Tab-separated table of C-alpha atoms in Angstrom:
chain	number	residue	atom	x	y	z
J	1	MET	CA	-0.230	0.065	-0.113
J	2	TRP	CA	2.642	2.676	1.121
J	3	LEU	CA	4.391	1.751	-2.448
J	4	VAL	CA	1.601	2.575	-4.486
J	5	PHE	CA	1.075	5.682	-2.101
J	6	GLN	CA	4.635	6.719	-2.426
J	7	LYS	CA	4.403	6.157	-6.294
J	8	GLU	CA	1.677	8.484	-6.611
J	9	ILE	CA	2.655	11.260	-4.393
J	10	LYS	CA	6.094	11.468	-7.046
J	11	GLU	CA	3.516	10.895	-10.265
J	12	LEU	CA	1.341	13.907	-8.140
J	13	LEU	CA	4.605	15.943	-7.791
J	14	ARG	CA	5.837	15.505	-11.086
J	15	ASP	CA	2.678	16.755	-12.473
J	16	ARG	CA	3.124	20.580	-12.757
J	17	LYS	CA	-0.347	21.293	-13.363
J	18	THR	CA	-1.660	19.310	-10.289
J	19	LEU	CA	0.833	21.155	-8.282
J	20	PHE	CA	-0.278	24.270	-9.719
J	21	PHE	CA	-3.682	23.611	-8.781
J	22	MET	CA	-2.924	22.183	-5.351
J	23	ILE	CA	-0.415	24.634	-4.158
J	24	ALA	CA	0.586	27.750	-6.672
J	25	LEU	CA	-3.613	28.304	-7.536
J	26	PRO	CA	-4.338	28.770	-3.617
J	27	ILE	CA	-1.579	30.683	-3.093
J	28	LEU	CA	-1.996	33.432	-5.503
J	29	LEU	CA	-5.375	32.820	-7.296
J	30	PHE	CA	-7.527	32.713	-4.157
J	31	PRO	CA	-6.305	35.662	-1.840
J	32	LEU	CA	-5.895	37.356	-5.533
J	33	ILE	CA	-9.973	36.961	-5.748
J	34	ILE	CA	-11.108	37.559	-2.574
J	35	GLY	CA	-9.156	40.964	-2.067
J	36	GLY	CA	-9.626	42.066	-5.504
J	37	THR	CA	-13.604	41.213	-5.132
J	38	LEU	CA	-13.168	43.303	-1.592
J	39	TYR	CA	-11.203	46.181	-3.339
J	40	VAL	CA	-13.825	46.554	-6.191
J	41	GLY	CA	-16.856	45.997	-3.814
J	42	THR	CA	-15.505	49.067	-1.929
J	43	ASN	CA	-14.793	51.537	-4.870
J	44	VAL	CA	-18.378	50.804	-5.869
J	45	VAL	CA	-19.530	51.286	-2.682
J	46	LYS	CA	-17.500	54.761	-2.456
J	47	GLY	CA	-18.186	55.679	-6.012
J	48	ALA	CA	-22.266	55.206	-5.485
J	49	GLN	CA	-21.591	57.130	-2.663
J	50	GLU	CA	-19.901	60.025	-3.834
J	51	LYS	CA	-21.769	60.070	-6.929
J	52	THR	CA	-24.466	63.405	-7.716
J	53	ARG	CA	-27.924	62.845	-6.930
J	54	THR	CA	-30.305	65.392	-8.679
J	55	TYR	CA	-33.740	66.257	-6.937
J	56	ALA	CA	-36.212	68.851	-7.127
J	57	ILE	CA	-38.054	70.197	-4.829
J	58	ILE	CA	-42.666	70.375	-4.105
J	59	GLY	CA	-43.778	73.345	-1.762
J	60	GLU	CA	-40.289	74.436	-0.882
J	61	GLU	CA	-42.113	77.841	0.283
J	62	PHE	CA	-43.658	75.490	3.906
J	63	SER	CA	-39.773	75.012	4.865
J	64	ASP	CA	-36.786	77.081	4.091
J	65	GLU	CA	-34.943	75.359	6.937
J	66	LEU	CA	-35.494	71.617	5.268
J	67	VAL	CA	-34.853	72.880	1.366
J	68	SER	CA	-31.234	74.812	3.149
J	69	LYS	CA	-30.452	71.046	4.673
J	70	LEU	CA	-31.246	69.782	1.357
J	71	ASN	CA	-28.742	72.347	-0.528
J	72	ASP	CA	-26.047	71.819	1.966
J	73	VAL	CA	-25.980	68.013	1.129
J	74	GLU	CA	-22.687	67.451	-1.406
J	75	GLN	CA	-23.858	64.768	-3.167
J	76	PHE	CA	-27.388	66.224	-3.975
J	77	SER	CA	-27.556	68.713	-6.963
J	78	LEU	CA	-31.099	70.346	-7.298
J	79	GLN	CA	-33.081	70.888	-10.271
J	80	PRO	CA	-36.239	72.997	-11.529
J	81	LEU	CA	-39.300	71.204	-12.194
J	82	PRO	CA	-40.818	71.587	-15.283
J	83	SER	CA	-43.743	73.636	-14.962
J	84	GLN	CA	-46.110	70.644	-16.689
J	85	VAL	CA	-45.179	68.291	-13.948
J	86	GLN	CA	-48.355	68.801	-11.887
J	87	THR	CA	-50.097	65.980	-10.293
J	88	GLU	CA	-49.124	62.894	-9.161
J	89	GLU	CA	-48.849	60.727	-11.891
J	90	GLN	CA	-46.793	63.374	-13.944
J	91	ILE	CA	-44.272	63.491	-10.932
J	92	ILE	CA	-44.092	59.531	-10.746
J	93	ALA	CA	-43.743	59.558	-14.748
J	94	TYR	CA	-41.323	61.861	-14.561
J	95	VAL	CA	-39.228	60.346	-12.089
J	96	LYS	CA	-39.661	57.015	-13.773
J	97	GLU	CA	-38.372	58.319	-17.155
J	98	GLY	CA	-35.122	58.811	-15.508
J	99	ASN	CA	-35.611	62.500	-15.849
J	100	ILE	CA	-34.564	62.900	-12.263
J	101	ASP	CA	-33.282	60.681	-9.272
J	102	PHE	CA	-36.029	61.627	-6.912
J	103	ILE	CA	-38.044	64.977	-6.102
J	104	ILE	CA	-39.454	65.165	-2.423
J	105	GLU	CA	-42.712	66.762	-1.294
J	106	ILE	CA	-43.003	69.504	1.772
J	107	PRO	CA	-46.913	69.558	2.910
J	108	SER	CA	-48.588	72.623	3.424
J	109	ASN	CA	-49.027	71.760	6.687
J	110	TYR	CA	-44.985	71.913	7.704
J	111	SER	CA	-44.592	73.499	10.791
J	112	ALA	CA	-42.106	73.700	13.503
J	113	LYS	CA	-44.977	74.281	15.831
J	114	VAL	CA	-45.358	70.145	15.497
J	115	LEU	CA	-48.236	70.734	18.151
J	116	ASP	CA	-50.632	72.939	15.586
J	117	SER	CA	-49.576	71.652	12.838
J	118	GLY	CA	-50.324	67.820	13.358
J	119	LYS	CA	-48.101	64.560	11.951
J	120	ILE	CA	-45.863	66.262	9.279
J	121	VAL	CA	-45.747	63.482	5.925
J	122	LEU	CA	-42.909	64.154	3.306
J	123	LYS	CA	-43.497	62.352	0.066
J	124	LEU	CA	-40.168	60.981	-1.529
J	125	TYR	CA	-40.394	60.297	-5.153
J	126	ARG	CA	-37.411	58.149	-6.389
J	127	ASN	CA	-37.213	55.053	-8.966
J	128	GLN	CA	-34.383	52.580	-7.667
J	129	ALA	CA	-33.359	50.593	-4.802
J	130	GLY	CA	-30.040	51.601	-5.273
J	131	LEU	CA	-30.322	54.883	-4.290
J	132	LYS	CA	-29.821	54.271	-0.779
J	133	VAL	CA	-27.532	57.469	-0.402
J	134	VAL	CA	-31.066	59.475	-0.890
J	135	GLU	CA	-32.738	57.679	1.852
J	136	ASN	CA	-29.649	57.774	4.424
J	137	GLU	CA	-29.164	61.553	4.007
J	138	LEU	CA	-32.763	62.734	4.292
J	139	ASN	CA	-33.640	60.841	6.863
J	140	LYS	CA	-30.674	62.105	9.271
J	141	ILE	CA	-31.526	65.610	8.057
J	142	VAL	CA	-35.489	64.726	9.099
J	143	ASP	CA	-33.977	62.607	12.244
J	144	GLU	CA	-32.393	66.191	13.054
J	145	LEU	CA	-35.323	68.160	12.398
J	146	SER	CA	-37.925	65.984	14.241
J	147	LYS	CA	-35.884	65.850	17.248
J	148	LEU	CA	-35.984	69.792	17.225
J	149	TYR	CA	-39.516	70.275	16.765
J	150	GLN	CA	-40.122	67.140	19.638
J	151	THR	CA	-37.600	69.091	22.142
J	152	SER	CA	-39.600	72.757	21.211
J	153	ALA	CA	-43.019	71.069	21.350
J	154	PHE	CA	-42.305	69.525	24.460
J	155	SER	CA	-40.432	72.641	25.852
J	156	SER	CA	-43.933	74.285	25.181
J	157	LEU	CA	-45.753	71.862	26.991
J	158	GLY	CA	-43.643	72.346	30.013
J	159	LEU	CA	-42.072	69.116	30.160
J	160	SER	CA	-38.824	68.214	31.676
J	161	GLU	CA	-35.946	67.147	30.142
J	162	SER	CA	-36.582	63.305	31.978
J	163	GLN	CA	-40.052	63.608	31.366
J	164	GLN	CA	-39.383	64.227	27.671
J	165	ILE	CA	-37.390	61.201	27.512
J	166	SER	CA	-39.938	59.315	29.577
J	167	VAL	CA	-42.816	60.860	26.640
J	168	VAL	CA	-40.581	59.442	23.823
J	169	THR	CA	-39.817	56.352	25.399
J	170	PRO	CA	-42.245	54.964	27.709
J	171	ILE	CA	-40.942	51.925	27.478
J	172	GLU	CA	-37.146	50.763	26.220
J	173	VAL	CA	-35.293	47.487	26.031
J	174	GLU	CA	-31.757	47.028	27.533
J	175	GLU	CA	-30.012	44.125	26.166
J	176	ILE	CA	-27.095	42.534	28.084
J	177	ASN	CA	-25.062	40.565	26.240
J	178	VAL	CA	-23.830	37.601	28.141
J	179	ALA	CA	-21.687	36.109	25.155
J	180	ASP	CA	-17.547	37.072	24.719
J	181	ALA	CA	-16.327	38.280	21.845
J	182	ARG	CA	-14.582	35.291	20.826
J	183	GLU	CA	-18.554	33.586	20.859
J	184	THR	CA	-20.284	36.876	19.095
J	185	GLN	CA	-17.397	36.638	16.676
J	186	GLY	CA	-17.735	33.453	16.232
J	187	GLU	CA	-21.301	32.970	15.404
J	188	SER	CA	-20.768	35.037	12.879
J	189	VAL	CA	-18.239	33.936	11.085
J	190	GLY	CA	-17.999	30.181	11.894
J	191	GLY	CA	-20.842	29.492	9.532
J	192	PHE	CA	-19.021	30.215	6.528
J	193	ILE	CA	-15.821	28.738	7.817
J	194	PRO	CA	-16.929	24.904	7.372
J	195	TYR	CA	-18.159	25.733	3.719
J	196	LEU	CA	-14.745	27.169	2.841
J	197	ILE	CA	-12.677	24.327	4.016
J	198	PHE	CA	-15.321	21.748	2.888
J	199	MET	CA	-14.870	23.274	-0.599
J	200	LEU	CA	-11.008	23.815	-0.814
J	201	CYS	CA	-10.696	19.773	0.237
J	202	LEU	CA	-12.999	18.753	-2.139
J	203	GLN	CA	-11.880	20.443	-4.964
J	204	GLY	CA	-8.058	19.933	-4.396
J	205	ALA	CA	-8.786	16.188	-4.053
J	206	MET	CA	-11.027	16.581	-7.214
J	207	LEU	CA	-7.965	16.802	-9.810
J	208	PRO	CA	-5.422	13.983	-8.501
J	209	ALA	CA	-8.504	11.227	-8.240
J	210	SER	CA	-9.613	12.171	-11.860
J	211	ASP	CA	-6.113	11.159	-13.085
J	212	LEU	CA	-5.852	8.595	-10.665
J	213	GLY	CA	-8.513	6.120	-11.859
J	214	ALA	CA	-9.714	7.819	-14.958
J	215	GLY	CA	-6.156	9.172	-15.990
J	216	GLU	CA	-4.183	5.904	-15.949
J	217	LYS	CA	-7.481	4.243	-17.981
J	218	GLU	CA	-6.386	6.909	-21.028
J	219	ARG	CA	-2.830	6.456	-20.613
J	220	GLY	CA	-3.148	2.491	-20.074
J	221	THR	CA	-1.097	2.515	-17.437
J	222	LEU	CA	-3.456	0.986	-14.907
J	223	GLU	CA	-3.077	-2.918	-16.188
J	224	THR	CA	0.927	-2.348	-15.662
J	225	LEU	CA	-0.233	-1.721	-11.746
J	226	LEU	CA	-2.957	-4.431	-11.478
J	227	ILE	CA	-0.271	-6.946	-12.835
J	228	THR	CA	2.255	-6.030	-9.743
J	229	PRO	CA	2.886	-8.276	-6.811
J	230	ILE	CA	0.760	-6.124	-5.325
J	231	GLU	CA	-3.226	-6.823	-3.915
J	232	ARG	CA	-5.691	-4.615	-5.313
J	233	THR	CA	-6.715	-3.132	-1.526
J	234	LYS	CA	-3.698	-2.063	-1.161
J	235	ILE	CA	-3.775	-0.074	-4.467
J	236	VAL	CA	-6.726	0.966	-3.732
J	237	LEU	CA	-5.805	2.148	-0.091
J	238	GLY	CA	-1.847	3.821	-1.947
J	239	LYS	CA	-4.260	6.271	-4.310
J	240	PHE	CA	-7.164	6.163	-1.488
J	241	PHE	CA	-4.676	7.931	0.831
J	242	THR	CA	-2.773	10.107	-1.774
J	243	ILE	CA	-6.026	11.818	-3.155
J	244	ALA	CA	-6.894	12.540	0.580
J	245	PHE	CA	-3.463	13.924	1.012
J	246	ALA	CA	-3.893	16.227	-1.528
J	247	GLY	CA	-7.128	17.495	-0.178
J	248	VAL	CA	-6.093	18.382	3.252
J	249	THR	CA	-2.392	20.053	1.314
J	250	SER	CA	-4.500	22.363	-0.759
J	251	ALA	CA	-7.230	23.087	2.084
J	252	LEU	CA	-4.171	23.687	4.520
J	253	VAL	CA	-1.976	25.957	1.794
J	254	THR	CA	-5.331	27.469	1.000
J	255	VAL	CA	-5.980	28.781	4.243
J	256	LEU	CA	-2.475	29.360	5.537
J	257	SER	CA	-2.083	31.428	2.459
J	258	ILE	CA	-5.048	34.118	3.304
J	259	ALA	CA	-4.298	34.083	6.530
J	260	LEU	CA	-0.388	35.465	5.798
J	261	TRP	CA	-2.243	37.652	2.925
J	262	THR	CA	-4.409	39.149	5.585
J	263	ALA	CA	-1.487	39.774	8.065
J	264	ILE	CA	0.703	41.527	5.373
J	265	LEU	CA	-1.994	43.799	3.710
J	266	SER	CA	-4.561	44.248	6.678
J	267	LYS	CA	-3.359	47.407	8.731
J	268	GLY	CA	-5.922	48.699	9.562
J	269	GLU	CA	-8.658	47.947	12.535
J	270	ALA	CA	-9.804	44.731	10.244
J	271	GLY	CA	-6.416	43.427	10.339
J	272	GLU	CA	-6.115	43.761	14.587
J	273	VAL	CA	-9.723	42.372	14.937
J	274	LEU	CA	-8.422	39.460	12.840
J	275	VAL	CA	-5.561	38.819	15.112
J	276	LYS	CA	-7.425	39.070	18.002
J	277	PHE	CA	-10.344	36.883	17.309
J	278	MET	CA	-7.248	34.013	15.922
J	279	SER	CA	-5.547	34.757	19.201
J	280	SER	CA	-8.372	33.945	21.482
J	281	ILE	CA	-8.757	30.217	19.794
J	282	ASP	CA	-7.287	27.911	22.080
J	283	ALA	CA	-4.483	25.583	20.003
J	284	ILE	CA	-6.599	22.412	21.373
J	285	ASP	CA	-9.594	23.930	19.236
J	286	PHE	CA	-7.447	24.785	16.599
J	287	LEU	CA	-6.197	21.049	16.394
J	288	LEU	CA	-9.557	19.776	16.517
J	289	VAL	CA	-10.883	21.364	13.728
J	290	PHE	CA	-7.995	20.000	11.564
J	291	PHE	CA	-8.911	16.512	12.756
J	292	MET	CA	-12.580	17.253	12.064
J	293	LEU	CA	-11.284	17.497	8.292
J	294	VAL	CA	-10.035	13.613	8.311
J	295	PRO	CA	-13.062	11.786	8.038
J	296	VAL	CA	-14.480	14.423	5.518
J	297	VAL	CA	-11.523	14.089	3.546
J	298	ALA	CA	-11.803	10.408	3.746
J	299	ILE	CA	-15.894	10.144	2.879
J	300	PHE	CA	-14.586	12.431	-0.194
J	301	ALA	CA	-11.896	10.817	-1.570
J	302	ALA	CA	-13.796	7.431	-1.409
J	303	VAL	CA	-16.568	8.894	-3.513
J	304	LEU	CA	-13.907	10.337	-5.670
J	305	LEU	CA	-11.973	7.525	-6.413
J	306	THR	CA	-14.979	5.915	-6.819
J	307	LEU	CA	-16.310	7.908	-9.701
J	308	SER	CA	-12.838	8.030	-11.273
J	309	ILE	CA	-13.014	4.190	-12.057
J	310	TYR	CA	-15.875	3.992	-13.185
J	311	ALA	CA	-15.052	7.085	-15.739
J	312	ARG	CA	-14.079	5.596	-18.756
J	313	SER	CA	-12.509	9.418	-19.578
J	314	PHE	CA	-10.691	11.993	-17.373
J	315	LYS	CA	-13.787	14.306	-18.747
J	316	GLU	CA	-16.229	11.607	-18.310
J	317	ALA	CA	-14.723	11.627	-14.289
J	318	GLN	CA	-14.970	15.537	-13.877
J	319	GLY	CA	-18.653	15.519	-15.276
J	320	TYR	CA	-19.502	12.756	-12.631
J	321	MET	CA	-17.741	14.703	-9.974
J	322	THR	CA	-18.962	18.588	-10.646
J	323	PRO	CA	-22.291	17.752	-8.805
J	324	LEU	CA	-20.444	16.591	-5.487
J	325	VAL	CA	-20.105	20.202	-4.926
J	326	PHE	CA	-23.805	21.223	-4.859
J	327	VAL	CA	-24.269	17.744	-2.535
J	328	THR	CA	-21.130	19.228	-0.552
J	329	ILE	CA	-23.559	22.597	-0.114
J	330	ILE	CA	-26.753	21.318	1.291
J	331	PRO	CA	-25.179	19.612	4.493
J	332	VAL	CA	-22.943	23.129	5.278
J	333	ILE	CA	-26.532	25.307	4.908
J	334	PHE	CA	-28.493	22.620	7.216
J	335	ALA	CA	-25.551	24.266	9.829
J	336	MET	CA	-26.398	27.426	9.395
J	337	LEU	CA	-30.021	27.513	9.801
J	338	PRO	CA	-31.130	29.088	12.687
J	339	GLY	CA	-32.090	26.328	15.174
J	340	VAL	CA	-30.167	23.839	14.340
J	341	GLU	CA	-27.636	23.119	16.800
J	342	LEU	CA	-25.176	19.952	17.441
J	343	LYS	CA	-27.638	17.947	19.528
J	344	GLY	CA	-29.855	14.963	18.965
J	345	ILE	CA	-30.019	13.667	15.248
J	346	TRP	CA	-28.241	16.645	14.082
J	347	ALA	CA	-24.655	15.376	16.151
J	348	TRP	CA	-25.248	11.762	13.832
J	349	VAL	CA	-26.186	13.838	10.543
J	350	PRO	CA	-22.624	13.337	8.407
J	351	LEU	CA	-20.739	16.822	6.925
J	352	THR	CA	-23.503	19.161	9.114
J	353	ASN	CA	-21.958	17.468	12.659
J	354	VAL	CA	-18.469	18.571	11.434
J	355	ALA	CA	-19.685	21.699	9.915
J	356	LEU	CA	-21.563	22.079	13.738
J	357	ALA	CA	-18.568	21.324	15.542
J	358	ILE	CA	-16.237	23.499	14.003
J	359	LYS	CA	-18.961	26.491	14.259
J	360	GLU	CA	-19.179	25.308	17.713
J	361	LEU	CA	-15.014	25.292	18.609
J	362	ILE	CA	-14.388	28.480	17.065
J	363	LYS	CA	-16.857	29.891	18.819
J	364	GLY	CA	-15.479	28.492	22.147
J	365	THR	CA	-18.368	26.297	23.358
J	366	MET	CA	-17.964	23.202	22.047
J	367	ASP	CA	-19.522	20.088	24.254
J	368	TYR	CA	-16.646	17.300	23.277
J	369	VAL	CA	-18.606	14.767	24.125
J	370	GLN	CA	-20.397	15.061	21.153
J	371	LEU	CA	-16.744	14.458	19.484
J	372	PHE	CA	-17.461	10.523	19.849
J	373	ALA	CA	-20.809	10.796	17.542
J	374	ILE	CA	-19.148	12.822	15.301
J	375	PHE	CA	-16.253	10.772	14.509
J	376	GLY	CA	-17.906	7.704	14.970
J	377	SER	CA	-20.685	8.549	12.676
J	378	THR	CA	-18.586	9.742	9.954
J	379	ALA	CA	-15.928	6.763	9.923
J	380	VAL	CA	-18.186	4.442	9.756
J	381	ILE	CA	-19.590	5.885	6.610
J	382	ALA	CA	-16.278	6.765	5.062
J	383	GLY	CA	-15.369	2.669	6.409
J	384	GLY	CA	-18.509	1.989	4.090
J	385	LEU	CA	-17.374	4.018	0.850
J	386	LEU	CA	-14.165	2.938	1.211
J	387	ALA	CA	-14.997	-0.530	1.521
J	388	PHE	CA	-17.726	-0.064	-1.487
J	389	CYS	CA	-14.685	1.648	-3.509
J	390	ILE	CA	-12.442	-1.737	-3.250
J	391	TYR	CA	-15.430	-3.920	-4.162
J	392	TRP	CA	-15.913	-1.381	-7.385
J	393	PHE	CA	-12.120	-1.893	-7.902
J	394	LYS	CA	-12.422	-5.466	-7.943
J	395	GLN	CA	-15.046	-5.445	-10.322
J	396	GLU	CA	-13.196	-6.384	-13.893
J	397	LYS	CA	-16.875	-5.131	-15.578
J	398	VAL	CA	-16.378	-1.888	-14.001
J	399	LEU	CA	-12.836	-1.500	-14.719
J	400	PHE	CA	-12.555	-2.401	-18.311
J	401	ARG	CA	-16.243	-1.058	-19.575
């Protein structure tokens, strides 16, 4: 078995294409994709916030104060409204045609004396949900004026400051978060990390798996291997460990690469938060996260090798393996659903229990007794799949179909 493993590892290391996808790609491309996405996304949001928005005001004679505050916003540019735009239908059509970004209508009852005017309703006509910056800026102005008018109204009624607070907020909920920073941050990011690790393990194992089964069929080297004095079981185990090794290596290289690039490039507050969060995780929990990958990689390696042995060609093997990506996503999605915890039946569901366990380890709330259920169920499944793979490899009709 180890002879086969050494032989496959040597061939793997000689194959530049495999090395590129297993090592160079995670080191260079994944950080580049993540960094590029963040850079483009940040610039797009910044550009949207700085873009000038045209607007018009209806009823500007009712509030010089509001008109003045709107004019003070740098991103807003006041435009005259055509005289033929009078009715609400005409206003809606004018905005819908893209002639202007938004129109605000000030009602005739607008007054600083809210006790006399009653509730003031400002109408905002805008065409697209993407104009969030308009809503944000308008809310700032309205909140400021509302607070000012509210204070003025309460003062005219003779209410003290404490009475004003009691009237505005008669009941308030004070939230006391008993979770520490690690648990809070782990709850936010813990669900995403298993998804990333699972995908990396699967993608890293796919290429060598395709080559070690279907690839050998295409090259005609499988027959040579079969006539060697090595049991078929050991041949399968050698290939199985090679695929598992490639999957774990690819995942670890990617994670280490992302961590390294993050440490190098993150000089701001985000970098400090990341370092603080990572340092809060115990070494034992880190090791357990790594050991969680062992049964997961075993399942992936057994399934991939089985498909590769069945396929007639490298291309056909890739076709069989691609749907596995979607199959792997589903258990991780279950782990992200609210109410799904590492208890009861969920501790025995393969992949879902590992995803939940990784999340709990990151949060620091792991019930270590559940590890027996996790390793037990996944080990049984991985062993069953490996046994089927060995059986599959011994079938001449499958090998030479």
